Every structure is written in C-alpha cells, then in structure tokens.
C-alpha cells in the first residue's frame, strides 16, 4: 500500500532553515508528483507547491516563492522541502501529499511534521 | 493566494443530513476545474473523501456525496454519525499565477 513517512518534529530559531523529508513506498516514486501543504495551529490547509519527481521541475506558491525549495532523491524515493529564513509565523505542521497529475487530487498524505519556530 | 470560502461550522444530530458549501470564483471552480474534498480527523492528516466533484475513493461510504454548479460546490453527509465529527476542506485548481492549488477555509462538522 502507498505510504508516505515524514521526518520528525523540529524546533528552530527565527532566521534558521528547516528541511523536512518524505519517504515514499508502495508505488513508483517518479510517476507521481509530490505536493507540500502546511497547516498553522488551528488554521486551514495552505498549499505550498509541488515537484515533478521524475524530472525535478518545481512549482511554488507565490506565498513561499524565494524561501522554499523542493528536491527529491529518486533512488531513495524521498522528497524534501526546505524552508529558509523562518519566523514564528512558519510554526505549523507540514505535510507531503502525493498528487495524481495537474489539477488532480492529493490521494495520499504523510503523517505531518511539526515545525516550531521559537527564540 | 486565493481561497475557497466554506462555512466555519455546521452541525446535526445523528442520522440527519448536513451540507457544506464551497464558493470559488471564475478562475477556479467557475473555470470548470474539478473540486475535491478532504476530511481531517482531530490530530491526523487530511484524507481524500471526494474527487472529481462527485467520485468516492474506495472505502468511502455512499453517505458522502459531492456536487458542483457554477462557481460553487457542495458536500453532503447523510445519516450523520459520531465519527463524522471532523474538519472538512474543499480544494480546486486556480488558473491565476500560472496555476496553483487552492484549499477552502475549512468547515468543522459537529455531531450533536
């Protein structure tokens, strides 16, 4: 079965960077795009962007453009999300989610990674 | 980032029917992009509930149904059960800014 397992919780200081991993199993990693979505405490889901896991092409939400980078390690079937210049407003749970293609739904989600930004 | 608008909360007694609206615009739902729905139980990751406006993934009971018209979509839950108490989000695609995914504001369903 499809599984997305994310790395553990992180605590960072303002101005630092964080890198979250998402290891996929149960399907061919490079055939499906990987999206990243975040959810601040008590808030709605917020789409961050996606990466074509086959060719590495990325699409970032304008909200995060310039501060976020998606990468992937194909042999390891792992996607990564790095967010820089963190502020307290970046405190949130970050999810990876498998896409089915452009405009199509996110059909499997990781368990989430809590990133806390605090001085 | 544009968003889709949902009511903050809806409630109903066990066995009743509730509906959740999702209002978009001419650049997303009104542009004929599909609407998908997710359910998020407390403390867990979202899970796909309805895709392509009306379709249920395997394992989702037929108590859940979706519809779409114009710039809006709706999720209906019939025969409301205690385990349906969760947050529900709609999601679509928006053609502005070279294309992006947009989520609804979220609706908390409470079973009375």
PDB file of C-alpha atoms in Angstrom, chain B:
ATOM      1  CA  UNK B   1      -3.215  33.328  -2.509  1.00  0.00           C
ATOM      2  CA  UNK B   2      -6.872  32.917  -3.428  1.00  0.00           C
ATOM      3  CA  UNK B   3      -9.023  30.701  -1.269  1.00  0.00           C
ATOM      4  CA  UNK B   4     -12.332  28.931  -1.478  1.00  0.00           C
ATOM      5  CA  UNK B   5     -14.956  30.001   1.071  1.00  0.00           C
ATOM      6  CA  UNK B   6     -16.674  27.498   3.358  1.00  0.00           C
ATOM      7  CA  UNK B   7     -18.922  27.996   6.396  1.00  0.00           C
ATOM      8  CA  UNK B   8     -16.854  27.779   9.593  1.00  0.00           C
ATOM      9  CA  UNK B   9     -19.142  25.172  11.140  1.00  0.00           C
ATOM     10  CA  UNK B  10     -22.193  23.016  10.583  1.00  0.00           C
ATOM     11  CA  UNK B  11     -23.898  20.668  13.000  1.00  0.00           C
ATOM     12  CA  UNK B  12     -26.539  18.000  13.059  1.00  0.00           C
ATOM     13  CA  UNK B  13     -27.967  15.221  15.140  1.00  0.00           C
ATOM     14  CA  UNK B  14     -27.070  11.590  14.476  1.00  0.00           C
ATOM     15  CA  UNK B  15     -28.903  10.325  11.403  1.00  0.00           C
ATOM     16  CA  UNK B  16     -29.500  13.775   9.967  1.00  0.00           C
ATOM     17  CA  UNK B  17     -28.221  15.248   6.720  1.00  0.00           C
ATOM     18  CA  UNK B  18     -25.790  18.153   6.593  1.00  0.00           C
ATOM     19  CA  UNK B  19     -24.295  20.004   3.665  1.00  0.00           C
ATOM     20  CA  UNK B  20     -21.120  22.039   3.348  1.00  0.00           C
ATOM     21  CA  UNK B  21     -20.804  24.691   0.666  1.00  0.00           C
ATOM     22  CA  UNK B  22     -17.602  25.733  -1.088  1.00  0.00           C
ATOM     23  CA  UNK B  23     -17.684  29.005  -3.009  1.00  0.00           C
ATOM     24  CA  UNK B  24     -15.000  29.918  -5.508  1.00  0.00           C
ATOM     25  CA  UNK B  25     -14.645  32.205  -8.489  1.00  0.00           C
ATOM     26  CA  UNK B  26     -14.300  32.329 -12.248  1.00  0.00           C
ATOM     27  CA  UNK B  27     -10.595  31.409 -12.049  1.00  0.00           C
ATOM     28  CA  UNK B  28     -11.086  28.134 -10.173  1.00  0.00           C
ATOM     29  CA  UNK B  29     -14.401  26.315  -9.718  1.00  0.00           C
ATOM     30  CA  UNK B  30     -16.125  28.545 -12.274  1.00  0.00           C
ATOM     31  CA  UNK B  31     -13.394  27.768 -14.804  1.00  0.00           C
ATOM     32  CA  UNK B  32     -14.537  24.146 -14.797  1.00  0.00           C
ATOM     33  CA  UNK B  33     -11.739  22.834 -12.650  1.00  0.00           C
ATOM     34  CA  UNK B  34     -12.738  19.882 -10.503  1.00  0.00           C
ATOM     35  CA  UNK B  35     -13.431  20.133  -6.785  1.00  0.00           C
ATOM     36  CA  UNK B  36     -12.067  17.606  -4.317  1.00  0.00           C
ATOM     37  CA  UNK B  37     -12.966  17.161  -0.656  1.00  0.00           C
ATOM     38  CA  UNK B  38     -10.825  16.035   2.275  1.00  0.00           C
ATOM     39  CA  UNK B  39     -11.714  15.018   5.798  1.00  0.00           C
ATOM     40  CA  UNK B  40      -9.347  15.700   8.674  1.00  0.00           C
ATOM     41  CA  UNK B  41      -9.987  13.930  11.945  1.00  0.00           C
ATOM     42  CA  UNK B  42      -8.545  15.651  15.037  1.00  0.00           C
ATOM     43  CA  UNK B  43      -4.777  15.366  15.194  1.00  0.00           C
ATOM     44  CA  UNK B  44      -4.428  13.468  11.925  1.00  0.00           C
ATOM     45  CA  UNK B  45      -3.525  14.165   8.316  1.00  0.00           C
ATOM     46  CA  UNK B  46      -6.254  15.005   5.789  1.00  0.00           C
ATOM     47  CA  UNK B  47      -7.713  12.139   3.795  1.00  0.00           C
ATOM     48  CA  UNK B  48      -9.263  12.280   0.346  1.00  0.00           C
ATOM     49  CA  UNK B  49     -13.045  11.944   0.624  1.00  0.00           C
ATOM     50  CA  UNK B  50     -14.457  13.008  -2.772  1.00  0.00           C
ATOM     51  CA  UNK B  51     -12.559  13.595  -6.013  1.00  0.00           C
ATOM     52  CA  UNK B  52     -13.585  14.974  -9.370  1.00  0.00           C
ATOM     53  CA  UNK B  53     -16.647  16.709  -7.865  1.00  0.00           C
ATOM     54  CA  UNK B  54     -18.695  13.548  -7.284  1.00  0.00           C
ATOM     55  CA  UNK B  55     -16.476  10.459  -7.034  1.00  0.00           C
ATOM     56  CA  UNK B  56     -15.700   8.494  -3.880  1.00  0.00           C
ATOM     57  CA  UNK B  57     -12.382   6.669  -3.424  1.00  0.00           C
ATOM     58  CA  UNK B  58     -12.602   3.009  -2.481  1.00  0.00           C
ATOM     59  CA  UNK B  59     -13.706   2.586   1.109  1.00  0.00           C
ATOM     60  CA  UNK B  60     -15.596   5.865   1.434  1.00  0.00           C
ATOM     61  CA  UNK B  61     -19.244   5.110   2.251  1.00  0.00           C
ATOM     62  CA  UNK B  62     -22.010   6.364  -0.018  1.00  0.00           C
ATOM     63  CA  UNK B  63     -23.283   8.553   2.832  1.00  0.00           C
ATOM     64  CA  UNK B  64     -20.840  11.105   1.405  1.00  0.00           C
ATOM     65  CA  UNK B  65     -21.688  12.794  -1.882  1.00  0.00           C
ATOM     66  CA  UNK B  66     -20.430  15.798  -3.796  1.00  0.00           C
ATOM     67  CA  UNK B  67     -21.870  18.150  -6.358  1.00  0.00           C
ATOM     68  CA  UNK B  68     -20.778  21.212  -8.295  1.00  0.00           C
ATOM     69  CA  UNK B  69     -22.605  24.037 -10.049  1.00  0.00           C
ATOM     70  CA  UNK B  70     -21.243  27.271 -11.437  1.00  0.00           C
ATOM     71  CA  UNK B  71     -18.671  28.731  -9.070  1.00  0.00           C
ATOM     72  CA  UNK B  72     -19.697  26.569  -6.103  1.00  0.00           C
ATOM     73  CA  UNK B  73     -19.590  23.003  -4.891  1.00  0.00           C
ATOM     74  CA  UNK B  74     -21.203  21.124  -2.028  1.00  0.00           C
ATOM     75  CA  UNK B  75     -20.502  18.115   0.141  1.00  0.00           C
ATOM     76  CA  UNK B  76     -23.450  16.277   1.663  1.00  0.00           C
ATOM     77  CA  UNK B  77     -23.298  13.829   4.537  1.00  0.00           C
ATOM     78  CA  UNK B  78     -26.406  11.753   5.116  1.00  0.00           C
ATOM     79  CA  UNK B  79     -27.067   9.509   8.088  1.00  0.00           C
ATOM     80  CA  UNK B  80     -24.682  11.586  10.215  1.00  0.00           C
ATOM     81  CA  UNK B  81     -22.573   9.506  12.620  1.00  0.00           C
ATOM     82  CA  UNK B  82     -20.434  10.423  15.609  1.00  0.00           C
ATOM     83  CA  UNK B  83     -17.273   9.531  13.729  1.00  0.00           C
ATOM     84  CA  UNK B  84     -18.099  12.138  11.074  1.00  0.00           C
ATOM     85  CA  UNK B  85     -17.127  14.851  13.528  1.00  0.00           C
ATOM     86  CA  UNK B  86     -14.094  16.360  11.814  1.00  0.00           C
ATOM     87  CA  UNK B  87     -12.852  19.250   9.691  1.00  0.00           C
ATOM     88  CA  UNK B  88     -13.721  19.178   6.009  1.00  0.00           C
ATOM     89  CA  UNK B  89     -11.856  21.036   3.256  1.00  0.00           C
ATOM     90  CA  UNK B  90     -12.656  21.574  -0.392  1.00  0.00           C
ATOM     91  CA  UNK B  91      -9.848  22.032  -2.907  1.00  0.00           C
ATOM     92  CA  UNK B  92      -9.589  23.031  -6.540  1.00  0.00           C
ATOM     93  CA  UNK B  93      -7.129  24.395  -9.074  1.00  0.00           C
ATOM     94  CA  UNK B  94      -6.772  28.082  -9.873  1.00  0.00           C
ATOM     95  CA  UNK B  95      -5.612  29.343 -13.247  1.00  0.00           C
ATOM     96  CA  UNK B  96      -4.142  32.577 -11.920  1.00  0.00           C
ATOM     97  CA  UNK B  97      -0.442  32.943 -11.135  1.00  0.00           C
ATOM     98  CA  UNK B  98       0.493  30.228 -13.656  1.00  0.00           C
ATOM     99  CA  UNK B  99      -1.717  27.734 -11.884  1.00  0.00           C
ATOM    100  CA  UNK B 100      -1.925  26.739  -8.241  1.00  0.00           C
ATOM    101  CA  UNK B 101      -3.892  24.536  -5.917  1.00  0.00           C
ATOM    102  CA  UNK B 102      -6.302  26.288  -3.572  1.00  0.00           C
ATOM    103  CA  UNK B 103      -7.972  24.998  -0.440  1.00  0.00           C
ATOM    104  CA  UNK B 104     -11.184  26.052   1.228  1.00  0.00           C
ATOM    105  CA  UNK B 105     -11.300  27.801   4.561  1.00  0.00           C
ATOM    106  CA  UNK B 106     -12.460  24.597   6.227  1.00  0.00           C
ATOM    107  CA  UNK B 107     -15.688  23.538   7.981  1.00  0.00           C
ATOM    108  CA  UNK B 108     -15.979  21.919  11.377  1.00  0.00           C
ATOM    109  CA  UNK B 109     -18.776  19.351  11.486  1.00  0.00           C
ATOM    110  CA  UNK B 110     -20.202  18.760  14.942  1.00  0.00           C
ATOM    111  CA  UNK B 111     -22.480  15.840  15.736  1.00  0.00           C
ATOM    112  CA  UNK B 112     -24.913  16.937  18.414  1.00  0.00           C
TER     113      UNK B 112
END
